[in-house]
Amino acid sequence: NFMLTQPHSVSESPGKTVTISCTRSSGSIASNYVQWYQQRPGSAPTTVIYEDNQRPSGVPDRFSGSIDSSSNSASLTISGLKTEDEADYYCQSYDSSNPWVFGGGTKLTVL
Amino acid sequence: EVQLVQSGAEVKKPGESLRISCKGSGYSFTSYWISWVRQMPGKGLEWMGRIDPSDSYTNYSPSFQGHVTISADKSISTAYLQWSSLKASDTAMYYCARGAGTGDYWGQGTLVTVSS
């Protein structure tokens, strides 16, 4: 089994750019797609990035995803931060033995 | 419009049984797996298991195997998550999501509270 490790929390000011990392413990990050989910307080998760770097319709282009094989990690970058971006963010991936694996979640504070 | 609509909040006693539901609409229900995800109070997301509604084939996380049952009724586009004997530690929010390895659409969640 592999794990996905995220920072517990990040904070940044409105208008700035923040990047949240997600490191895979074993197996290649490039082998299986990574998704990113946003969960605002009291709400269900919603998808902000799927298949490493694809944005669902309706998600602003301020959200972008990438993977880095050298560090075996994925990243979610949010530019032009808004107070409405304050939420928990979860990365998620899978492999043939583990259908869904979530990272522990990162609390984004926009202050 | 794709929607997953879950049943309402439940309050149960330890040892009681429970079935919660997730009704899909706006797409071909049998074309996509349904997964169930648990979120305990103040904690992260945990994958519980999934079902292929076309044939009711299921996979479970080892952490939940034997404690819950996932089923589906394709005639009414509904998936279910069931417990035969609840424990206080089952108190959590439960989400259904569409997808086998990823979740593109999510239900609104069902809060299950187990307390004596």
Coordinates of C-alpha atoms in Angstrom, one line a residue, chain B:
Chain B
E1 CA -27.3 17.7 -14.7
V2 CA -25.6 14.9 -12.8
Q3 CA -26.7 14.6 -9.2
L4 CA -26.2 12.2 -6.4
V5 CA -28.8 12.8 -3.7
Q6 CA -28.3 11.1 -0.3
S7 CA -30.8 10.2 2.3
G8 CA -31.2 12.3 5.4
A9 CA -29.4 12.4 8.8
E10 CA -29.9 9.4 11.1
V11 CA -29.7 9.0 14.9
K12 CA -29.3 5.4 16.1
K13 CA -28.4 3.5 19.1
P14 CA -25.5 1.0 19.3
G15 CA -26.4 -2.4 18.0
E16 CA -29.1 -1.1 15.7
S17 CA -29.1 -1.6 12.0
L18 CA -29.1 1.1 9.3
R19 CA -29.2 1.6 5.6
I20 CA -28.5 4.9 3.9
S21 CA -29.0 5.6 0.2
C22 CA -27.5 7.5 -2.7
K23 CA -29.7 8.2 -5.7
G24 CA -28.1 9.1 -9.0
S25 CA -29.8 11.1 -11.8
G26 CA -28.8 12.9 -14.9
Y27 CA -26.6 10.1 -16.2
S28 CA -26.6 6.4 -17.0
F29 CA -26.5 4.9 -13.5
T30 CA -25.1 1.6 -14.6
S31 CA -22.1 3.2 -16.5
Y32 CA -20.3 4.5 -13.4
W33 CA -19.2 2.9 -10.2
I34 CA -20.4 4.4 -6.9
S35 CA -17.9 4.7 -4.0
W36 CA -18.6 5.4 -0.4
V37 CA -16.4 7.7 1.7
R38 CA -16.4 8.2 5.5
Q39 CA -15.4 11.4 7.3
M40 CA -15.3 11.2 11.1
P41 CA -15.8 14.4 13.0
G42 CA -12.9 16.8 12.4
K43 CA -11.0 14.1 10.4
G44 CA -10.1 13.4 6.8
L45 CA -11.6 11.4 4.0
E46 CA -11.5 7.5 4.1
W47 CA -12.5 5.3 1.2
M48 CA -14.8 2.5 2.3
G49 CA -15.7 0.6 -0.8
R50 CA -17.3 0.8 -4.2
I51 CA -19.9 -1.0 -6.3
D52 CA -20.5 -1.4 -10.0
P53 CA -24.2 -0.9 -10.4
S54 CA -24.4 -2.8 -13.6
D55 CA -23.7 -6.1 -11.9
S56 CA -23.4 -5.2 -8.2
Y57 CA -19.7 -6.3 -8.1
T58 CA -18.1 -4.7 -5.0
N59 CA -14.7 -3.9 -3.6
Y60 CA -14.1 -3.0 0.1
S61 CA -11.3 -1.3 1.9
P62 CA -9.8 -3.9 4.4
S63 CA -10.6 -1.4 7.1
F64 CA -14.3 -1.7 6.4
Q65 CA -14.7 -5.2 5.0
G66 CA -17.1 -7.2 7.1
H67 CA -18.5 -4.3 9.0
V68 CA -20.5 -2.6 6.2
T69 CA -22.4 -3.8 3.1
I70 CA -22.6 -1.9 -0.2
S71 CA -25.4 -2.7 -2.6
A72 CA -27.3 -1.2 -5.4
D73 CA -30.7 -1.3 -7.1
K74 CA -30.2 -0.3 -10.7
S75 CA -33.9 -0.2 -11.4
I76 CA -34.2 2.9 -9.2
S77 CA -30.6 4.2 -9.7
T78 CA -29.8 3.9 -6.1
A79 CA -26.8 2.7 -4.1
Y80 CA -26.9 1.8 -0.5
L81 CA -24.5 1.6 2.5
Q82 CA -25.7 -0.7 5.3
W83 CA -24.7 -1.7 8.8
S84 CA -26.2 -4.6 10.7
S85 CA -24.9 -3.6 14.1
L86 CA -23.8 0.0 14.6
K87 CA -21.1 1.2 17.0
A88 CA -20.6 4.6 18.5
S89 CA -17.4 4.8 16.4
D90 CA -19.6 4.7 13.3
T91 CA -20.6 8.3 14.1
A92 CA -19.5 10.2 11.0
M93 CA -20.5 11.9 7.8
Y94 CA -20.8 9.5 4.9
Y95 CA -20.5 10.6 1.2
C96 CA -21.2 8.7 -2.0
A97 CA -19.2 9.7 -5.1
R98 CA -19.4 8.7 -8.7
G99 CA -16.4 6.8 -10.0
A100 CA -14.3 3.7 -9.7
G101 CA -10.8 5.3 -9.1
T102 CA -11.8 8.9 -8.8
G103 CA -14.8 10.9 -7.8
D104 CA -16.1 13.4 -10.2
Y105 CA -19.5 14.0 -8.6
W106 CA -20.3 13.7 -4.9
G107 CA -23.5 13.5 -2.8
Q108 CA -24.3 16.0 -0.2
G109 CA -23.5 13.6 2.6
T110 CA -25.5 11.7 5.3
L111 CA -24.7 12.4 8.9
V112 CA -25.0 9.2 11.0
T113 CA -24.9 9.7 14.8
V114 CA -24.7 6.6 17.0
S115 CA -25.3 7.2 20.7
S116 CA -27.0 5.5 23.6

